[in-house]
XYZ file of C-alpha atoms in Angstrom:
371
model
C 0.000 0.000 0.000
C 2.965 2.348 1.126
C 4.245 2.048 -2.703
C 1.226 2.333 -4.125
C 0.262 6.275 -2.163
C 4.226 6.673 -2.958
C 3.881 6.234 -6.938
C 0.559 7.972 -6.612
C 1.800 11.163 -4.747
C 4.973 11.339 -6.814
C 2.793 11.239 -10.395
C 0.393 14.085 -8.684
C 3.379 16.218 -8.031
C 4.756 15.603 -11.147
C 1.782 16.747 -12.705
C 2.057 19.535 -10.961
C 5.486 20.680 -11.811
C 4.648 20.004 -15.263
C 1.183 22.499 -15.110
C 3.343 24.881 -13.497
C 6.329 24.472 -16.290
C 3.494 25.145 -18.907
C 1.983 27.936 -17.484
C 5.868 29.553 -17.140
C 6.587 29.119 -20.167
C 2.747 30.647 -21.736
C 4.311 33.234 -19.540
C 7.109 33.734 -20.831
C 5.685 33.708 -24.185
C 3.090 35.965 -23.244
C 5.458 38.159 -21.162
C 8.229 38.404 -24.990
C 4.812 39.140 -27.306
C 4.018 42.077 -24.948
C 7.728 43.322 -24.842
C 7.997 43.259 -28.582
C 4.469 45.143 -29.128
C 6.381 47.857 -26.258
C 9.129 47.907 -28.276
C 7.414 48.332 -31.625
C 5.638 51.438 -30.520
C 8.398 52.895 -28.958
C 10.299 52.644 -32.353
C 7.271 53.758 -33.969
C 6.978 57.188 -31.414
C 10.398 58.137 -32.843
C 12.744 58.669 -36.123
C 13.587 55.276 -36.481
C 9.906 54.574 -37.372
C 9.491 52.864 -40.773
C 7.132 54.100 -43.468
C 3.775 52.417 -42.972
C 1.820 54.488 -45.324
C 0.558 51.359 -47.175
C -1.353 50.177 -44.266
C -5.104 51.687 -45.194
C -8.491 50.867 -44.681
C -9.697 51.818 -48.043
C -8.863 53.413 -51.400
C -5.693 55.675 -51.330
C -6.641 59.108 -52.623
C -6.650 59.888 -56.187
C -3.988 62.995 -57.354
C -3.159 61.575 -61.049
C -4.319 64.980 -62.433
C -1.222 66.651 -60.653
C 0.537 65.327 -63.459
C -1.260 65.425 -66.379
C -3.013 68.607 -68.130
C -5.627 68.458 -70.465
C -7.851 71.241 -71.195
C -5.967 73.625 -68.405
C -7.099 76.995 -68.463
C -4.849 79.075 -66.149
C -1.454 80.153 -66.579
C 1.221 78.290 -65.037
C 2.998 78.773 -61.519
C 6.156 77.164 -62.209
C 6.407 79.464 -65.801
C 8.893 82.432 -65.358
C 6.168 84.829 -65.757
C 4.699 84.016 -62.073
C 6.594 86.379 -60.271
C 4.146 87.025 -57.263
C 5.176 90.419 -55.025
C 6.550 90.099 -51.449
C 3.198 90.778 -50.319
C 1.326 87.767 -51.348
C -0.712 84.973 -49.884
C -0.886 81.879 -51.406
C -3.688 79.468 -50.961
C -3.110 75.844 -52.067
C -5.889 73.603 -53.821
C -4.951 70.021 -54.050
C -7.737 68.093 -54.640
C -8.830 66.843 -57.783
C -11.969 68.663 -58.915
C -10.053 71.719 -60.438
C -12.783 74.373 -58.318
C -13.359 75.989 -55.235
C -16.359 74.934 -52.758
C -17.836 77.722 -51.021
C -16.060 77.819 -48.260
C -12.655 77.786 -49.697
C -14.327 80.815 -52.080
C -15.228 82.627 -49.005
C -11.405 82.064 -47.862
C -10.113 83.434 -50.992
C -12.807 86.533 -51.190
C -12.470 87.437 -47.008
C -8.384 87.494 -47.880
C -8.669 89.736 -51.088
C -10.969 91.772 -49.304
C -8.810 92.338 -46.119
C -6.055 92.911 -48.221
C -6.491 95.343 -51.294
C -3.052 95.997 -51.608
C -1.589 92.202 -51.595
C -1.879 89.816 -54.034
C -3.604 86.749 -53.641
C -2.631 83.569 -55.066
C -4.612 80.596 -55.780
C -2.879 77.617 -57.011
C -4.668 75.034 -58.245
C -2.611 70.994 -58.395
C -5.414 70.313 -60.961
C -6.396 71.467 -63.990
C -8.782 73.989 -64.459
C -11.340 74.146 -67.550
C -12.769 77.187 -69.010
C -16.100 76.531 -68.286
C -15.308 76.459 -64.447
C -13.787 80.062 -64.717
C -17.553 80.949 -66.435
C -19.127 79.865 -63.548
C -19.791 79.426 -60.127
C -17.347 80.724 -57.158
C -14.356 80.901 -59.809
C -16.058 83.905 -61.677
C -16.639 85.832 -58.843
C -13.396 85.940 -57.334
C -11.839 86.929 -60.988
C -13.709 89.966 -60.328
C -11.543 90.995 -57.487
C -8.131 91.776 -59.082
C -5.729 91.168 -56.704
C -7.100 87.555 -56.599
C -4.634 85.379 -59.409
C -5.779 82.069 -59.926
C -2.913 79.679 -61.071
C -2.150 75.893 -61.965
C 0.740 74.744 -60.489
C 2.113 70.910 -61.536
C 4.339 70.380 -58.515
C 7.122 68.131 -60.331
C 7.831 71.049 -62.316
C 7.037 73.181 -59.480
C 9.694 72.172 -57.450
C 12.757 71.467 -60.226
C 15.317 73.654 -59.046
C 14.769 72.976 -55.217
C 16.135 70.493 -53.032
C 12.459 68.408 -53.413
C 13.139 67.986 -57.134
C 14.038 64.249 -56.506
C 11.869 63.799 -53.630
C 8.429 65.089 -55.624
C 10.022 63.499 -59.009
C 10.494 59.701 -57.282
C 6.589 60.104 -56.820
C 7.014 60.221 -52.848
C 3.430 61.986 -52.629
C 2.425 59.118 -53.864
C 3.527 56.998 -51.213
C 1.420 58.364 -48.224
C -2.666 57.548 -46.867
C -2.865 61.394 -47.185
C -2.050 62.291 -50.855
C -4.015 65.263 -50.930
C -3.122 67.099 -47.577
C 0.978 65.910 -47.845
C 0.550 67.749 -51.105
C -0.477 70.904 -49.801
C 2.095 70.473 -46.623
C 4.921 69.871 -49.257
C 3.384 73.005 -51.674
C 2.955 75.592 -48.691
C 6.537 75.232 -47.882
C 7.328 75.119 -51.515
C 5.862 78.391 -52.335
C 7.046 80.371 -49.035
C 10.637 78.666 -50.300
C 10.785 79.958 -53.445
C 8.609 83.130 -53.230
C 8.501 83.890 -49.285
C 4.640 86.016 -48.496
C 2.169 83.851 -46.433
C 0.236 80.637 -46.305
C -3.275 80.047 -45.645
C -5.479 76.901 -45.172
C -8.504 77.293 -47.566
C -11.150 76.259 -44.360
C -9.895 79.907 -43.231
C -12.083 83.091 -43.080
C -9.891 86.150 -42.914
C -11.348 89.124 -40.768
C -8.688 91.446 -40.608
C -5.262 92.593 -42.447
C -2.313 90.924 -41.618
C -0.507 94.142 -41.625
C 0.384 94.917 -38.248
C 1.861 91.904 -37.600
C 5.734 91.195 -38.120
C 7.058 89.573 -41.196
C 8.097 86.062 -39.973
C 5.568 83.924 -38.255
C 3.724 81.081 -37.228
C 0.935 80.521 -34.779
C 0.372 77.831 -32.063
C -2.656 75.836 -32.155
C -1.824 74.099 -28.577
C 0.623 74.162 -26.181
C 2.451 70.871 -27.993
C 1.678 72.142 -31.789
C 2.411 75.250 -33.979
C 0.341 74.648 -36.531
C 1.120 74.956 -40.519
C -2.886 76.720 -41.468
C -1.163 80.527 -41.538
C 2.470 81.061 -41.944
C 4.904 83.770 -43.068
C 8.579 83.458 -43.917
C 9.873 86.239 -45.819
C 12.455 87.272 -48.401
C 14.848 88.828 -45.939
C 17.449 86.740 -43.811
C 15.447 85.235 -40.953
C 12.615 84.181 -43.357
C 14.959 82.652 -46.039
C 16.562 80.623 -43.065
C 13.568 79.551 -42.002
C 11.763 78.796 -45.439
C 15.614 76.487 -45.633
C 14.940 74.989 -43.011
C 11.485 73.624 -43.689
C 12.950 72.230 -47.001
C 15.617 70.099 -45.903
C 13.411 68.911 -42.581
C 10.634 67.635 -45.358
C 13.337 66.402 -47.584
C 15.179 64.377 -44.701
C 11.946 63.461 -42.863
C 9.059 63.123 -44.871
C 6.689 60.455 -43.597
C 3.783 59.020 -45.294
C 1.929 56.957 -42.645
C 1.892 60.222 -40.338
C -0.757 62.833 -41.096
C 0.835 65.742 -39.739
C 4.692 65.250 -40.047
C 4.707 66.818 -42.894
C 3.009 70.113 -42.066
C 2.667 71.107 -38.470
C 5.380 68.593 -37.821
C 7.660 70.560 -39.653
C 7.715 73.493 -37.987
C 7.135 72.521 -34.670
C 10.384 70.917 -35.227
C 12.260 73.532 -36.976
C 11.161 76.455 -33.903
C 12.327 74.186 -31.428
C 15.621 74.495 -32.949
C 15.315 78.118 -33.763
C 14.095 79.235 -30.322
C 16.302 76.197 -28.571
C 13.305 75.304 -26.413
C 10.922 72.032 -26.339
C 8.205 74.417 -24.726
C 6.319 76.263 -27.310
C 4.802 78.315 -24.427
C 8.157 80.104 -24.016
C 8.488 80.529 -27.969
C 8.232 84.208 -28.776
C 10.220 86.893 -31.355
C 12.554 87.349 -28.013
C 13.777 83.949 -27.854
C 13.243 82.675 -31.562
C 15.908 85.121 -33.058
C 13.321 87.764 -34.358
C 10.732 84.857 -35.579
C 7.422 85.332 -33.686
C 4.907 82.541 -32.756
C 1.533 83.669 -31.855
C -0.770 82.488 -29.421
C -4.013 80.326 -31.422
C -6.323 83.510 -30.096
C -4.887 85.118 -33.074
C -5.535 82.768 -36.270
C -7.259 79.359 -33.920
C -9.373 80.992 -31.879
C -11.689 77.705 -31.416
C -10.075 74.274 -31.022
C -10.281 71.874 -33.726
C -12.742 69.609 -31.357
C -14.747 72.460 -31.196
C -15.153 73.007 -34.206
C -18.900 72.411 -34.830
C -19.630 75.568 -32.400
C -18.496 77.469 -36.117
C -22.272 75.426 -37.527
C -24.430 75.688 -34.773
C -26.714 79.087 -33.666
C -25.059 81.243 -31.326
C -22.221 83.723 -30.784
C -18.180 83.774 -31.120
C -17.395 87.099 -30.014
C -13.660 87.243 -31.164
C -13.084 89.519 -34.167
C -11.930 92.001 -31.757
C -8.500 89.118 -31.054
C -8.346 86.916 -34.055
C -6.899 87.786 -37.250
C -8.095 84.462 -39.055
C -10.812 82.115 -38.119
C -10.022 78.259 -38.932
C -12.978 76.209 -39.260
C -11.523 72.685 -39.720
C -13.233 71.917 -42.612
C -11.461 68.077 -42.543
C -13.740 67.862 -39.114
C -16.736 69.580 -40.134
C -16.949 69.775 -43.838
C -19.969 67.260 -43.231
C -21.918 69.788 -41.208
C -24.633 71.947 -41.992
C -24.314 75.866 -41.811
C -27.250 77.302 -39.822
C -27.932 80.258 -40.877
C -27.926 82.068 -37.744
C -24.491 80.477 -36.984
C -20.942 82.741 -36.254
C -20.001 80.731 -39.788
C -23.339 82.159 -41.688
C -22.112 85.196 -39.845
C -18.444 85.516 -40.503
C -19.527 84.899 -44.442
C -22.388 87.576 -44.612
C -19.690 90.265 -43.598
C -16.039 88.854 -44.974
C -17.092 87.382 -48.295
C -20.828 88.650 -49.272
C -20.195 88.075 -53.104
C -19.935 84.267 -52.194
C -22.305 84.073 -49.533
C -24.556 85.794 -52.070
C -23.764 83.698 -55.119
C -24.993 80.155 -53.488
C -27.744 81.660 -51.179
C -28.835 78.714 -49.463
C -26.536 76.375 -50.889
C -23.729 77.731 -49.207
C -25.528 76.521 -46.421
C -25.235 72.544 -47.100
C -22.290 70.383 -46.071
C -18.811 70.913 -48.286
C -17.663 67.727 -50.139
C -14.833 66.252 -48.165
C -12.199 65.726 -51.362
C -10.554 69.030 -50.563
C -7.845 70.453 -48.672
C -7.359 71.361 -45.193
C-alpha cells in the first residue's frame, strides 16, 4: 500500500510541476509578445519609425491629375512669368476637382478683401477648364483683381529645389494622405521659393495681416504650432527659415503620419530656432526675431470644437483673431445654420460668395478638398 500512495503522490506532483512548467513558459511567451508590441511602438513614437503608409483601410486618394493637363485653363505657376510680389498669400488647392467649394471661395474673397493691396494667389494641383472660370465661385473671385488664380504641376514646381528628386520619385504618392501631404509639401514650396504667407482654404480672414511682423507662425496648442497661416519672408530670418522647412521635409518626410509633414515641420524647426521644447516660451525674443503667436490670433476655437463654427449662437472674437479656422477636414460634413458665427463671418467677410450660393452655401462641403 505504502508504494502504491508513494507512486501515486509522486505522479500528482509531477503533474504539478509540469502544469506549473506550462503555465511559465505561456508566460514567458506571453510576457516576450508584450515586450515586442512595447518595443514596436516605442520605435514607432520616434525617427527610427518605418514608413507604414501602405497600411489603409480603403482606397488611397486619387492625385493623377497633378501630373497630367488636359484642357488647363490658367497660366502656369512654375512658368517664369509668375513672379508674385513680397506681399502675397498663397492658398493651395490640391484636390482633384479643379474648383473651389464655397467655403474655400469665401477664404479666398475674405483674404482679397482684407487685403487690397496684396496679391492673392490661388494655385490650383489640378487642372482647371474654361467653363469652371464661367461659372460658379471661380467667376466671382476673378472679379476681385488682386485675386490670381494659377495651376501649379508640382514636379515642375519644385525642379530647381532640393524636393526635385523627392516630388520626381513620386514620394506623394507613397502616403494615406495624398491630398493634404501635397499641400504640406506646396505651402513650404511656395514660401521657399517666393517667401509672403500661407493660408489653409477652411480659413475666413477678418482682418489685415498688416500689423503683424514679417516672420511667423501661430500655435494651435501648447504641444503644436500649426502649418494653417504662416509667413517666412524674403529677408534673412525668413529665407533661413523657409531652408529649413525644405531640408526637414526632404530628410523626414513620412507618409503613414498625417501631420509630419506640415505642423510637424515646424514645430520641429522652432524648437531648434528658439532652442526650447516648450512652445509656451516661444516668442520673437527667444526665436531670433521669428514670432509665434498664441491660437487667439488665427485658432481661436479648437479643432474639437469646431462644430460651435455650424451651430446658432455667438463667437465674439473679431476684436483678437486675425483668421478664423474652421476645420473643414472635421466639419466639412456639417450643416451651416444660418444664424451660426459661420453664416455670420460669411455675410460680412465674403458677401459676393455668400450671395452667389444663397442657401446652398448653407449645405455640407464635399470632403475631397484640402485642409
Amino acid at each position: 500500500m505504502y508504494e502504491f500512495y508513494s507512486v501515486f503522490y509522486r505522479y500528482k506532483i509531477a503533474r504539478m510541476i509540469k502544469k506549473i512548467i506550462i503555465k511559465l513558459r505561456r508566460r514567458r511567451i506571453l510576457t516576450c509578445v508584450v515586450l515586442v508590441i512595447l518595443c514596436g511602438y516605442v520605435v514607432l513614437q520616434t525617427p527610427l519609425s518605418p514608413d507604414l503608409y501602405f497600411i489603409h483601410w480603403g482606397p488611397l486618394e486619387d492625385i493623377s491629375c497633378h501630373y497630367i493637363d488636359p484642357d488647363n485653363t490658367l497660366p502656369r505657376a512654375e512658368s517664369g512669368e509668375f513672379q508674385p510680389p513680397s506681399r502675397s498669400i498663397f492658398f493651395h488647392e490640391t484636390s482633384c476637382k479643379g474648383d473651389l467649394d464655397p467655403r474655400q471661395a469665401c477664404a479666398v474673397e475674405s483674404a482679397a478683401r482684407a487685403h487690397p493691396g496684396w496679391q492673392i494667389n490661388v494655385l490650383f494641383a489640378a487642372p482647371v477648364q474654361k467653363n469652371t472660370l464661367k461659372n460658379g465661385s471661380l467667376s466671382v473671385l476673378r472679379n476681385f483683381t488682386n485675386v490670381r488664380l494659377s495651376r501649379v504641376q508640382i514636379t515642375n514646381y519644385a525642379k530647381r529645389t532640393p524636393l526635385e528628386s523627392m516630388v520626381s520619385g513620386g514620394a506623394l504618392n507613397r502616403t494615406r494622405w495624398r491630398i493634404s501631404h501635397t499641400s504640406d509639401v506646396l505651402r513650404y514650396l511656395s514660401l521657399y521659393k517666393f517667401g509672403g504667407v500661407y493660408l489653409d482654404l477652411d480659413v475666413v480672414v477678418a482682418k489685415a495681416l498688416d500689423p503683424l511682423v514679417r516672420n511667423w507662425a501661430a500655435r494651435e496648442t501648447d504641444t503644436a504650432v500649426a502649418a494653417g497661416a504662416l509667413a517666412f519672408s524674403r529677408d534673412q530670418l525668413g529665407r533661413s527659415v523657409a531652408e529649413a522647412a525644405i531640408r526637414d521635409i526632404k530628410n523626414n518626410y513620412r507618409g503613414d503620419v498625417w501631420g509630419y509633414n506640415g505642423p510637424g515641420v515646424i514645430t520641429r524647426i522652432l524648437k531648434q530656432q528658439c532652442s526650447t521644447s516648450n512652445l509656451s516660451q516661444m516668442s520673437a525674443a527667444t526665436c531670433n526675431g521669428f514670432e509665434v503667436y498664441g491660437p487667439q490670433f488665427f485658432y481661436p476655437v479648437e479643432y474639437w470644437k469646431g462644430w460651435e463654427y455650424f451651430k446658432p449662437g455667438e463667437i465674439k472674437l473679431e476684436d483678437t483673431a486675425y483668421i478664423f479656422h474652421v476645420w473643414n477636414k472635421l466639419t466639412g460634413h456639417l450643416d451651416v445654420h444660418k444664424d451660426s458665427p459661420f453664416a455670420k463671418l460669411a455675410r460680412k467677410y465674403c458677401p459676393s460668395v455668400y450671395k452667389l450660393y444663397g442657401k446652398d452655401f448653407l449645405l455640407p462641403v464635399t470632403l475631397n478638398s484640402t485642409k
